[in-house]
XYZ file of N, CA and C in Angstrom:
717
model
N -7.170 2.217 9.337
C -8.596 2.403 9.981
C -9.030 2.933 8.591
N -10.786 3.247 8.518
C -11.372 3.503 7.590
C -12.167 4.292 8.040
N -12.264 5.600 7.248
C -13.174 6.672 7.690
C -14.751 6.464 7.521
N -15.455 7.412 8.447
C -17.050 6.734 7.815
C -17.223 7.518 6.467
N -17.763 6.398 5.756
C -18.544 6.799 4.759
C -17.852 7.080 3.469
N -16.655 6.389 3.298
C -15.530 7.024 2.535
C -16.179 6.775 1.083
N -15.340 7.500 0.209
C -15.705 7.646 -1.353
C -15.289 6.602 -2.040
N -15.829 5.647 -2.460
C -15.355 4.483 -3.357
C -15.388 4.630 -4.861
N -14.425 4.636 -5.341
C -14.063 4.563 -6.779
C -14.392 3.230 -7.412
N -15.402 3.369 -8.447
C -15.584 1.587 -9.077
C -15.245 2.105 -10.550
N -14.435 1.417 -10.911
C -13.925 1.390 -12.114
C -14.029 0.343 -12.812
N -14.961 0.777 -14.230
C -15.524 -0.265 -15.332
C -14.738 -0.270 -16.470
N -13.961 -0.791 -16.661
C -13.279 -1.238 -18.273
C -14.052 -1.921 -18.856
N -14.289 -1.260 -20.194
C -15.338 -1.809 -20.966
C -14.662 -2.095 -22.495
N -14.601 -2.763 -23.351
C -14.512 -2.829 -24.727
C -15.568 -3.659 -25.554
N -16.370 -3.238 -26.270
C -17.053 -3.626 -27.060
C -18.191 -4.372 -26.333
N -18.992 -3.945 -25.578
C -19.561 -4.808 -24.386
C -20.787 -3.910 -24.191
N -21.654 -3.295 -25.147
C -22.811 -2.343 -25.390
C -23.640 -3.174 -24.776
N -23.811 -4.383 -24.890
C -25.156 -5.191 -24.502
C -25.557 -5.334 -23.343
N -24.161 -5.337 -22.684
C -24.303 -5.986 -21.169
C -23.913 -4.167 -20.008
N -23.157 -3.533 -20.982
C -22.533 -2.314 -19.739
C -23.989 -1.529 -19.071
N -25.000 -1.481 -19.776
C -25.994 -0.778 -18.966
C -26.627 -1.393 -17.640
N -26.584 -3.031 -17.715
C -27.090 -3.220 -16.189
C -25.886 -3.481 -15.615
N -24.605 -3.682 -16.229
C -23.440 -3.437 -14.888
C -23.629 -2.007 -14.066
N -23.783 -0.902 -14.909
C -23.965 0.293 -14.511
C -24.743 0.480 -13.514
N -26.189 -0.055 -13.664
C -27.149 -0.111 -13.117
C -26.929 -0.781 -11.835
N -26.267 -1.684 -11.667
C -26.185 -2.695 -10.590
C -25.226 -1.976 -9.441
N -24.474 -1.039 -10.018
C -23.681 -0.016 -8.983
C -24.440 0.874 -8.567
N -25.336 1.830 -9.306
C -26.099 2.376 -9.376
C -27.299 2.427 -7.805
N -27.720 1.247 -7.917
C -28.633 0.538 -7.236
C -28.112 -0.070 -5.774
N -26.633 0.228 -5.501
C -26.006 -0.336 -4.153
C -26.618 0.224 -3.038
N -27.080 -0.408 -1.814
C -27.612 0.351 -0.750
C -26.688 1.115 -0.091
N -25.019 0.981 -0.514
C -23.756 2.352 -0.023
C -24.210 2.972 -1.577
N -24.079 4.615 -1.139
C -23.972 5.077 -2.175
C -22.886 6.288 -2.441
N -22.145 6.207 -1.481
C -20.782 6.936 -1.774
C -20.090 7.016 -2.601
N -20.035 6.884 -3.879
C -19.250 6.249 -4.534
C -19.166 7.083 -5.960
N -18.019 6.779 -6.957
C -17.994 7.299 -8.178
C -17.734 6.370 -9.017
N -18.367 6.598 -10.473
C -18.234 5.554 -11.585
C -17.365 6.015 -12.433
N -16.260 5.147 -12.801
C -15.424 5.715 -13.832
C -15.292 4.366 -14.895
N -15.939 4.678 -16.105
C -15.972 3.901 -17.305
C -14.855 4.597 -18.118
N -14.252 3.406 -18.298
C -12.708 3.404 -19.406
C -12.971 2.815 -20.488
N -13.243 3.336 -21.694
C -13.621 2.717 -22.824
C -12.138 2.357 -23.345
N -11.990 1.255 -23.542
C -10.255 0.729 -23.984
C -10.887 0.637 -25.831
N -11.292 1.836 -26.265
C -11.001 1.954 -27.954
C -12.518 1.187 -28.424
N -13.646 1.112 -28.034
C -14.554 0.431 -28.729
C -15.193 1.038 -29.504
N -15.807 -0.279 -30.494
C -16.326 0.451 -32.019
C -17.852 -0.028 -31.985
N -18.457 -0.345 -31.067
C -19.640 -0.559 -30.716
C -20.493 0.680 -30.299
N -21.735 0.788 -29.116
C -22.254 1.673 -29.073
C -22.009 1.970 -27.551
N -20.738 1.966 -27.128
C -20.734 2.137 -25.607
C -20.800 3.704 -25.224
N -19.904 4.162 -26.435
C -19.924 5.661 -25.983
C -21.340 6.359 -25.880
N -22.422 5.741 -26.614
C -23.637 6.128 -26.776
C -24.278 5.758 -25.447
N -23.930 4.878 -25.075
C -24.604 4.216 -23.365
C -23.930 5.314 -22.326
N -22.854 5.790 -22.704
C -21.987 6.543 -21.514
C -22.671 7.980 -21.530
N -23.107 8.195 -22.690
C -23.761 9.415 -22.741
C -25.061 9.279 -21.989
N -25.891 8.462 -22.293
C -26.985 8.413 -21.333
C -27.026 8.454 -19.667
N -25.898 7.648 -19.313
C -25.420 7.961 -17.733
C -24.722 9.276 -17.602
N -24.357 9.835 -18.652
C -23.291 11.121 -18.284
C -23.508 11.814 -17.023
N -24.464 12.352 -16.464
C -24.756 12.823 -15.055
C -24.440 11.856 -13.930
N -24.051 10.532 -14.147
C -23.704 9.396 -12.865
C -22.610 9.061 -13.298
N -21.762 9.013 -14.149
C -20.555 8.270 -14.174
C -19.408 9.383 -14.806
N -17.990 9.065 -14.922
C -16.916 9.644 -15.265
C -16.875 9.015 -16.782
N -16.759 9.397 -17.716
C -16.525 8.391 -18.967
C -14.762 9.045 -19.383
N -14.276 8.061 -19.780
C -12.777 8.146 -20.445
C -12.803 7.329 -21.256
N -12.211 7.819 -22.447
C -11.906 7.046 -23.840
C -10.276 6.799 -24.002
N -9.615 5.876 -24.326
C -8.535 5.503 -24.740
C -8.298 4.538 -25.692
N -7.284 4.717 -26.768
C -7.055 3.883 -27.810
C -7.208 2.618 -27.188
N -7.519 1.283 -27.804
C -7.196 0.221 -27.455
C -5.925 -0.260 -27.116
N -5.852 -0.689 -25.791
C -4.372 -0.902 -25.067
C -4.740 -2.374 -23.993
N -5.786 -2.973 -23.690
C -5.991 -3.671 -22.939
C -6.782 -3.808 -22.011
N -7.260 -4.366 -20.894
C -7.769 -4.056 -19.681
C -6.866 -3.483 -18.773
N -5.675 -4.106 -18.350
C -4.809 -3.748 -17.571
C -4.515 -2.280 -17.613
N -4.273 -1.702 -19.288
C -4.135 -0.307 -18.917
C -5.439 0.132 -18.843
N -6.588 -0.247 -18.975
C -7.915 0.578 -18.798
C -8.185 0.764 -17.366
N -8.037 -0.307 -16.597
C -7.754 -0.636 -15.021
C -6.866 0.508 -14.300
N -5.240 0.691 -15.090
C -4.826 1.482 -14.468
C -5.022 2.918 -14.415
N -5.736 3.399 -15.627
C -6.232 4.731 -16.073
C -7.084 5.035 -14.853
N -7.953 3.868 -14.616
C -9.138 4.581 -13.800
C -8.248 4.639 -12.382
N -7.594 3.991 -12.142
C -6.932 3.611 -10.578
C -5.970 5.543 -10.485
N -5.635 5.897 -11.742
C -4.832 7.117 -11.919
C -5.461 8.395 -11.464
N -6.887 8.238 -11.795
C -7.666 9.081 -11.890
C -8.943 9.007 -10.680
N -8.768 8.200 -9.989
C -9.733 7.881 -8.904
C -9.687 8.635 -7.779
N -10.614 9.265 -7.269
C -10.875 10.306 -6.230
C -10.896 9.395 -4.760
N -11.375 8.480 -4.797
C -11.559 7.680 -3.670
C -10.569 6.866 -3.075
N -10.750 6.742 -1.605
C -9.630 5.913 -1.196
C -9.904 4.363 -0.983
N -10.606 4.385 -1.578
C -11.339 2.809 -1.708
C -11.372 2.590 -3.254
N -10.777 1.288 -3.894
C -10.826 1.016 -5.247
C -11.537 -0.130 -5.513
N -12.564 -0.087 -6.311
C -13.341 -1.458 -6.651
C -13.672 -1.560 -8.274
N -13.461 -2.609 -8.955
C -13.554 -2.877 -10.229
C -14.806 -3.924 -10.506
N -15.444 -3.498 -11.527
C -16.451 -4.449 -12.251
C -16.478 -4.360 -13.950
N -16.187 -5.627 -14.467
C -16.283 -5.844 -15.539
C -17.716 -5.419 -16.143
N -17.571 -5.209 -17.618
C -18.765 -4.648 -18.386
C -19.927 -5.667 -18.257
N -19.432 -6.872 -18.393
C -20.575 -7.632 -18.624
C -21.058 -8.344 -17.092
N -20.701 -8.112 -15.981
C -21.077 -8.599 -14.932
C -21.529 -7.818 -14.220
N -22.256 -8.349 -12.753
C -23.185 -7.562 -12.037
C -22.622 -7.967 -10.407
N -23.189 -6.580 -9.404
C -22.885 -7.043 -7.889
C -23.977 -7.079 -7.445
N -23.864 -7.699 -6.531
C -24.775 -8.055 -5.256
C -25.346 -6.663 -4.911
N -26.659 -6.224 -4.497
C -27.217 -4.914 -4.149
C -26.298 -4.415 -2.877
N -25.989 -5.145 -2.158
C -25.260 -4.900 -1.033
C -23.430 -4.861 -0.666
N -22.908 -5.213 -1.808
C -21.756 -5.659 -2.226
C -20.532 -4.393 -1.735
N -21.014 -3.203 -1.820
C -19.996 -1.928 -1.203
C -20.138 -2.171 0.139
N -21.914 -2.061 0.854
C -21.902 -1.470 1.887
C -21.519 -2.921 2.756
N -21.236 -4.198 2.427
C -21.028 -5.428 3.004
C -19.383 -5.335 3.330
N -18.647 -5.060 2.052
C -17.165 -5.102 1.989
C -16.880 -3.888 2.709
N -17.126 -2.783 2.385
C -16.645 -1.661 3.520
C -16.775 -1.923 5.059
N -17.871 -2.737 5.370
C -18.099 -2.910 6.727
C -17.009 -3.824 7.572
N -16.453 -4.710 6.349
C -15.833 -5.653 6.667
C -14.276 -5.175 6.944
N -14.046 -3.903 6.178
C -12.602 -3.282 6.100
C -12.632 -2.303 7.424
N -14.092 -1.781 7.724
C -13.730 -0.972 8.795
C -13.413 -1.724 10.034
N -14.170 -2.838 9.932
C -13.870 -3.939 11.278
C -12.414 -4.664 11.271
N -11.809 -4.484 10.295
C -10.486 -5.406 9.897
C -9.475 -4.050 9.435
N -8.881 -3.095 10.240
C -8.235 -2.323 10.061
C -7.061 -2.788 9.202
N -6.414 -3.617 9.583
C -5.180 -4.690 9.440
C -5.511 -4.992 7.791
N -6.630 -5.092 7.434
C -6.694 -5.864 6.081
C -6.833 -4.789 4.978
N -5.726 -5.249 4.017
C -5.905 -4.117 2.942
C -6.987 -4.647 1.582
N -7.314 -5.798 1.606
C -8.039 -6.368 0.352
C -9.259 -7.253 0.910
N -10.450 -7.029 0.491
C -11.449 -8.033 0.955
C -12.055 -8.617 -0.422
N -12.268 -9.946 -0.294
C -12.538 -10.576 -1.227
C -14.053 -11.733 -1.087
N -14.948 -11.462 -1.908
C -16.089 -12.296 -1.471
C -16.513 -13.167 -2.324
N -17.841 -14.308 -2.504
C -17.930 -15.241 -2.996
C -18.508 -14.517 -4.552
N -18.261 -15.385 -5.399
C -18.735 -15.283 -6.767
C -19.775 -16.130 -7.387
N -20.535 -16.039 -7.775
C -21.867 -16.993 -8.523
C -21.739 -16.589 -9.890
N -21.029 -17.860 -10.576
C -21.339 -17.897 -12.052
C -22.242 -18.131 -12.538
N -22.895 -17.448 -13.924
C -24.121 -17.482 -14.496
C -23.970 -17.732 -15.722
N -24.475 -18.727 -16.310
C -24.353 -19.351 -18.075
C -25.732 -18.564 -18.791
N -25.042 -18.112 -19.860
C -26.194 -17.763 -20.701
C -26.854 -18.914 -21.512
N -28.117 -18.926 -21.164
C -29.017 -20.073 -21.500
C -29.975 -19.311 -22.803
N -30.678 -20.156 -23.395
C -32.183 -19.760 -24.243
C -33.029 -20.547 -23.328
N -34.132 -19.677 -23.221
C -35.157 -20.043 -22.388
C -36.544 -19.239 -23.223
N -37.632 -19.282 -22.513
C -38.740 -18.779 -23.317
C -38.956 -18.238 -24.382
N -37.724 -18.423 -25.423
C -37.604 -17.928 -26.734
C -36.795 -16.431 -26.339
N -36.095 -16.482 -25.483
C -35.042 -15.202 -25.210
C -33.730 -15.948 -24.346
N -32.713 -15.137 -24.613
C -31.984 -15.487 -24.170
C -31.876 -14.918 -22.603
N -31.171 -15.917 -21.363
C -31.242 -15.195 -20.334
C -30.056 -15.966 -19.355
N -29.774 -15.361 -18.319
C -28.498 -16.219 -17.356
C -29.116 -16.965 -16.188
N -28.442 -18.125 -16.122
C -28.830 -19.125 -15.393
C -27.649 -19.456 -14.594
N -28.093 -20.101 -13.060
C -26.991 -20.134 -11.978
C -26.218 -21.146 -12.188
N -25.111 -21.463 -12.108
C -24.580 -22.740 -12.616
C -23.322 -23.002 -11.265
N -23.585 -24.030 -10.810
C -22.954 -24.468 -9.504
C -22.933 -23.747 -8.423
N -22.188 -23.789 -7.320
C -22.347 -23.132 -6.208
C -21.513 -21.956 -6.347
N -22.077 -20.867 -5.293
C -20.818 -19.876 -5.086
C -19.383 -20.029 -4.419
N -18.883 -19.404 -5.056
C -17.102 -20.157 -4.530
C -16.447 -18.563 -4.118
N -15.352 -18.856 -3.828
C -14.387 -17.527 -3.273
C -13.688 -17.935 -4.948
N -13.554 -16.987 -5.836
C -12.846 -16.816 -7.214
C -12.038 -15.445 -6.937
N -10.781 -15.583 -6.994
C -9.692 -14.203 -7.242
C -10.385 -13.716 -8.286
N -11.303 -12.861 -8.436
C -11.938 -12.088 -9.314
C -11.962 -10.822 -8.923
N -11.236 -9.545 -9.698
C -11.352 -8.117 -9.042
C -12.945 -7.644 -8.770
N -13.817 -8.148 -9.399
C -15.196 -7.641 -9.215
C -15.677 -8.206 -8.249
N -14.758 -9.303 -7.309
C -15.409 -9.940 -5.991
C -14.733 -9.179 -4.756
N -13.774 -8.060 -5.471
C -12.893 -8.018 -4.133
C -13.414 -6.174 -3.941
N -12.615 -5.843 -3.022
C -12.539 -4.375 -2.832
C -10.885 -3.869 -2.109
N -10.612 -2.883 -2.472
C -9.054 -2.492 -2.343
C -9.045 -1.451 -1.383
N -8.179 -1.109 -0.470
C -7.473 0.353 -0.071
C -6.663 0.535 -1.124
N -6.880 2.044 -1.583
C -6.283 2.620 -2.677
C -4.827 2.415 -2.410
N -4.611 2.614 -1.325
C -2.941 2.607 -1.098
C -1.946 1.167 -1.270
N -2.920 0.306 -1.383
C -2.595 -1.129 -1.793
C -1.919 -1.303 -3.028
N -2.038 -0.750 -3.838
C -1.459 -0.145 -5.521
C -0.172 0.394 -5.480
N 0.215 1.099 -4.371
C 1.384 2.052 -4.227
C 2.091 0.731 -3.795
N 1.744 -0.312 -2.866
C 2.692 -1.310 -2.214
C 2.950 -2.424 -3.315
N 1.852 -2.742 -3.756
C 2.115 -3.853 -4.981
C 2.462 -3.406 -6.381
N 2.020 -2.069 -6.512
C 2.183 -1.721 -8.201
C 0.698 -1.974 -8.684
N 0.743 -1.141 -10.207
C -0.537 -1.334 -10.911
C -0.521 -2.663 -11.647
N -1.571 -2.615 -12.602
C -1.627 -3.923 -13.384
C -0.408 -4.271 -14.485
N 0.070 -5.200 -14.886
C 0.961 -5.169 -15.595
C 0.384 -5.186 -17.208
N 0.841 -4.370 -17.790
C 0.005 -3.563 -18.942
C 0.706 -4.568 -19.902
N 1.452 -5.205 -20.107
C 2.071 -6.163 -20.927
C 1.024 -7.548 -21.256
N -0.130 -7.652 -20.206
C -0.673 -8.756 -20.344
C -2.109 -8.246 -20.726
N -2.548 -9.243 -21.209
C -4.033 -8.996 -21.986
C -4.793 -9.966 -21.096
N -4.432 -10.885 -21.061
C -5.365 -12.183 -19.970
C -4.659 -12.330 -18.851
N -5.042 -13.002 -17.818
C -4.624 -13.177 -16.181
C -3.977 -12.133 -15.737
N -3.898 -10.751 -15.957
C -3.462 -9.741 -15.333
C -4.026 -9.894 -13.970
N -5.231 -10.123 -13.225
C -5.924 -10.251 -12.258
C -4.968 -11.283 -11.546
N -4.830 -12.491 -11.724
C -3.835 -13.655 -11.126
C -2.547 -13.024 -10.685
N -1.660 -12.398 -12.039
C -0.558 -11.854 -11.766
C -0.385 -10.792 -10.709
N -1.417 -9.682 -10.471
C -1.599 -8.860 -9.246
C -1.764 -9.687 -7.995
N -2.574 -10.769 -8.030
C -2.969 -11.123 -6.582
C -1.656 -11.846 -6.381
N -0.899 -12.358 -7.578
C 0.462 -13.094 -6.850
C 1.510 -12.246 -6.285
N 1.559 -11.099 -6.864
C 2.078 -9.890 -6.356
C 2.086 -9.653 -5.115
N 0.536 -9.797 -4.730
C -0.155 -9.222 -3.536
C 0.142 -10.261 -2.631
N 0.566 -11.545 -2.645
C 0.606 -12.471 -1.906
C 2.109 -12.179 -1.552
N 3.140 -11.921 -2.549
C 4.872 -12.200 -2.429
C 4.811 -10.851 -1.464
N 4.229 -9.643 -1.708
C 4.152 -8.346 -0.871
C 3.527 -8.200 0.922
N 3.096 -9.659 0.789
C 2.550 -9.927 2.460
C 1.392 -9.040 2.770
N 0.657 -9.001 1.366
C -0.690 -8.090 1.704
C -1.806 -8.875 2.170
N -2.313 -8.085 3.488
C -3.174 -9.031 4.283
C -4.655 -8.779 2.964
N -5.038 -10.311 3.194
C -6.519 -10.160 2.418
C -7.169 -10.939 2.815
N -8.798 -10.272 3.560
C -9.676 -10.952 3.982
C -10.725 -11.936 3.160
N -11.057 -12.904 3.449
C -12.123 -13.603 2.367
C -13.734 -14.073 3.201
N -14.668 -13.726 2.626
C -15.638 -13.987 3.144
C -16.612 -14.708 2.240
N -17.803 -15.216 2.862
C -18.693 -16.319 2.375
C -19.980 -15.741 1.709
N -20.280 -14.383 1.760
C -21.410 -13.867 0.938
C -21.091 -13.673 -0.459
N -22.051 -13.744 -1.238
C -22.142 -13.430 -2.771
C -21.996 -12.241 -3.048
N -21.427 -11.862 -3.681
C -20.927 -9.909 -3.733
C -20.984 -10.071 -5.473
N -20.686 -11.017 -6.259
C -20.412 -10.760 -7.603
C -21.040 -11.920 -8.490
N -21.649 -11.388 -9.705
C -22.558 -12.384 -10.490
C -21.851 -12.307 -11.995
N -21.209 -13.527 -11.842
C -20.328 -13.350 -13.281
C -20.401 -14.165 -14.422
N -20.867 -13.443 -15.573
C -21.740 -13.812 -16.493
C -20.891 -14.469 -17.713
N -21.033 -15.618 -18.085
C -20.307 -16.202 -18.648
C -21.148 -16.381 -20.297
N -20.519 -15.540 -21.467
C -21.197 -15.637 -22.523
C -20.235 -15.794 -23.886
N -20.533 -15.927 -25.025
C -19.586 -16.396 -26.133
C -18.770 -15.176 -26.270
N -19.111 -13.825 -25.789
C -17.706 -12.689 -26.210
C -17.015 -12.547 -24.934
N -17.078 -13.617 -23.671
C -15.972 -13.498 -22.727
C -14.837 -13.415 -23.152
N -13.683 -12.359 -22.740
C -12.584 -12.960 -23.204
C -11.704 -14.169 -22.548
N -12.056 -14.551 -21.278
C -11.661 -15.385 -20.575
C -12.338 -16.763 -21.141
N -13.158 -16.746 -21.939
C -13.813 -17.857 -23.114
C -12.261 -18.230 -23.914
N -11.540 -17.262 -24.066
C -10.487 -17.743 -24.948
C -9.343 -18.787 -24.262
N -10.226 -19.973 -24.257
C -9.501 -20.847 -23.243
C -7.986 -21.273 -23.176
N -7.473 -21.251 -24.514
C -5.862 -21.512 -24.551
C -5.342 -20.588 -24.070
N -5.589 -19.250 -24.836
C -4.670 -17.990 -24.672
C -5.056 -17.825 -23.013
N -6.030 -17.976 -21.924
C -6.408 -17.558 -20.712
C -5.064 -18.487 -19.944
N -5.119 -19.960 -20.442
C -4.272 -20.821 -19.711
C -2.873 -20.537 -19.958
N -2.731 -20.364 -21.345
C -1.168 -19.876 -21.466
C -0.325 -18.846 -20.479
N -1.520 -17.557 -20.320
C -1.005 -16.859 -19.756
C -1.026 -16.911 -18.035
N -2.149 -17.906 -17.570
C -2.077 -18.200 -16.222
C -0.637 -18.801 -16.036
N -0.006 -19.690 -17.107
C 1.116 -20.574 -16.613
C 2.114 -19.718 -16.767
N 1.860 -18.462 -17.760
C 3.440 -17.418 -17.524
C 3.087 -16.539 -16.623
N 2.360 -15.864 -15.802
C 2.052 -15.187 -14.363
C 2.762 -16.318 -13.558
N 2.034 -17.434 -13.372
C 2.769 -18.238 -12.545
C 4.033 -18.618 -12.332
N 4.985 -18.516 -13.504
C 6.492 -18.856 -13.896
C 6.764 -17.439 -13.580
N 6.392 -16.442 -13.500
C 7.103 -14.961 -13.402
C 7.220 -15.049 -11.790
N 6.197 -15.404 -10.887
C 5.880 -15.251 -9.784
C 6.609 -16.449 -8.918
N 7.032 -17.492 -9.680
C 8.091 -18.607 -8.767
C 9.338 -17.745 -9.176
N 9.681 -17.423 -10.543
C 10.917 -16.996 -10.405
C 11.422 -15.800 -9.747
N 10.423 -14.819 -9.260
C 10.626 -13.682 -8.294
C 10.938 -14.350 -7.000
N 10.173 -15.324 -6.587
C 10.214 -15.958 -5.295
C 11.537 -16.834 -5.394
N 11.955 -17.484 -6.336
C 13.192 -17.963 -6.278
C 14.636 -17.016 -6.121
N 14.681 -15.993 -6.688
C 15.500 -14.865 -6.901
C 15.503 -14.210 -5.860
N 14.387 -14.023 -4.689
C 14.341 -13.755 -3.460
C 15.029 -14.591 -2.640
N 14.664 -15.813 -2.738
C 15.068 -17.010 -1.739
C 16.714 -16.789 -2.181
N 17.061 -17.023 -3.330
C 18.548 -16.927 -3.928
C 19.285 -15.837 -2.819
N 18.714 -14.740 -3.025
C 19.407 -13.556 -2.500
C 19.657 -13.750 -0.910
N 18.196 -13.955 -0.036
C 18.609 -14.531 1.089
C 19.633 -15.299 1.534
N 19.664 -16.391 0.484
C 20.585 -17.498 0.613
C 22.421 -16.994 0.859
N 22.598 -15.821 -0.334
C 23.659 -15.250 -0.687
C 24.027 -14.511 0.684
N 23.093 -13.777 1.286
C 23.569 -12.897 2.363
C 23.769 -13.818 3.633
N 22.894 -14.954 3.965
C 23.374 -15.725 4.770
C 24.462 -16.352 5.254
N 25.043 -16.496 3.378
C 26.312 -17.350 3.710
C 27.543 -16.278 3.916
N 27.143 -15.159 3.531
C 28.029 -14.076 3.992
C 28.292 -14.120 5.463
N 27.392 -14.312 6.108
C 27.367 -14.160 7.633
C 28.201 -15.552 8.376
N 28.150 -16.463 7.524
C 28.455 -17.795 7.952
C 30.020 -17.900 8.308
C-alpha cells in the first residue's frame, strides 16, 4: 500500500544543460501535488548549472560529482533520496502539471504495482517568429522513458540500481531487468512527460544509442538463456 501524501523524491541528473534546466525545475515546482523533494545531481557540468542551482537553492538539494555519466548521477540521487517514491526528470524535459498527483493515485489504487508509466509527448525544437520554440511532433505514446514513470523506492532493492558502465540506454537495461524480475508495471494513457528533442540531446547521437540498445538487449537475452539453461539442468536431474 501507499500512505497518504508520501514524500516523493524527484531526481534531476544534469550535464551542461543550463539552457533548459530552469524550466525543468519549474515544471516540478508547479505540480498540483506538493509533497516532494528535488535532487539535482550535477554530473560535472562546465556551464552555468551551478549558478542556476544557487537561484533555486531554497527549493532543491544540489549535489555535484565528477563527470561519471547519467547512470551514476541517477544512482547518487537514489542513494540520498528521502522519499518512499522515486521519480526522474531529465534536465531538458518537462512534466505535465498533474504528473505526480495522477501517478501517485494510480499507485494508491493498485498496491500490487511497483512502477507506473504514462504517455510521452515528443517535442521538436523549431524556429518560429524569429525565435526558437518547441512544437509537438506526432501523437503521444507509451515510451519507456524514466521521466514518464514513477517508482516505489523498494523496487530498486529488487532490480538493482542503474548500470554505471552504460552511458546510453541505461533506462532500457533497467526496464529489461525489471521485466526479468517480474516487476509489476502499470501503464496509462494520460500524457505526463514532454520529451524535448534538440541538438544537444545525448540520444541524438543515434549510432552510439542504437549500439547500446543492441548491447543491453543481448545482455538481457544472455541472462534469460542462462536462467533457462539452469532450469533445464535442474529438471534433467529430476528425471
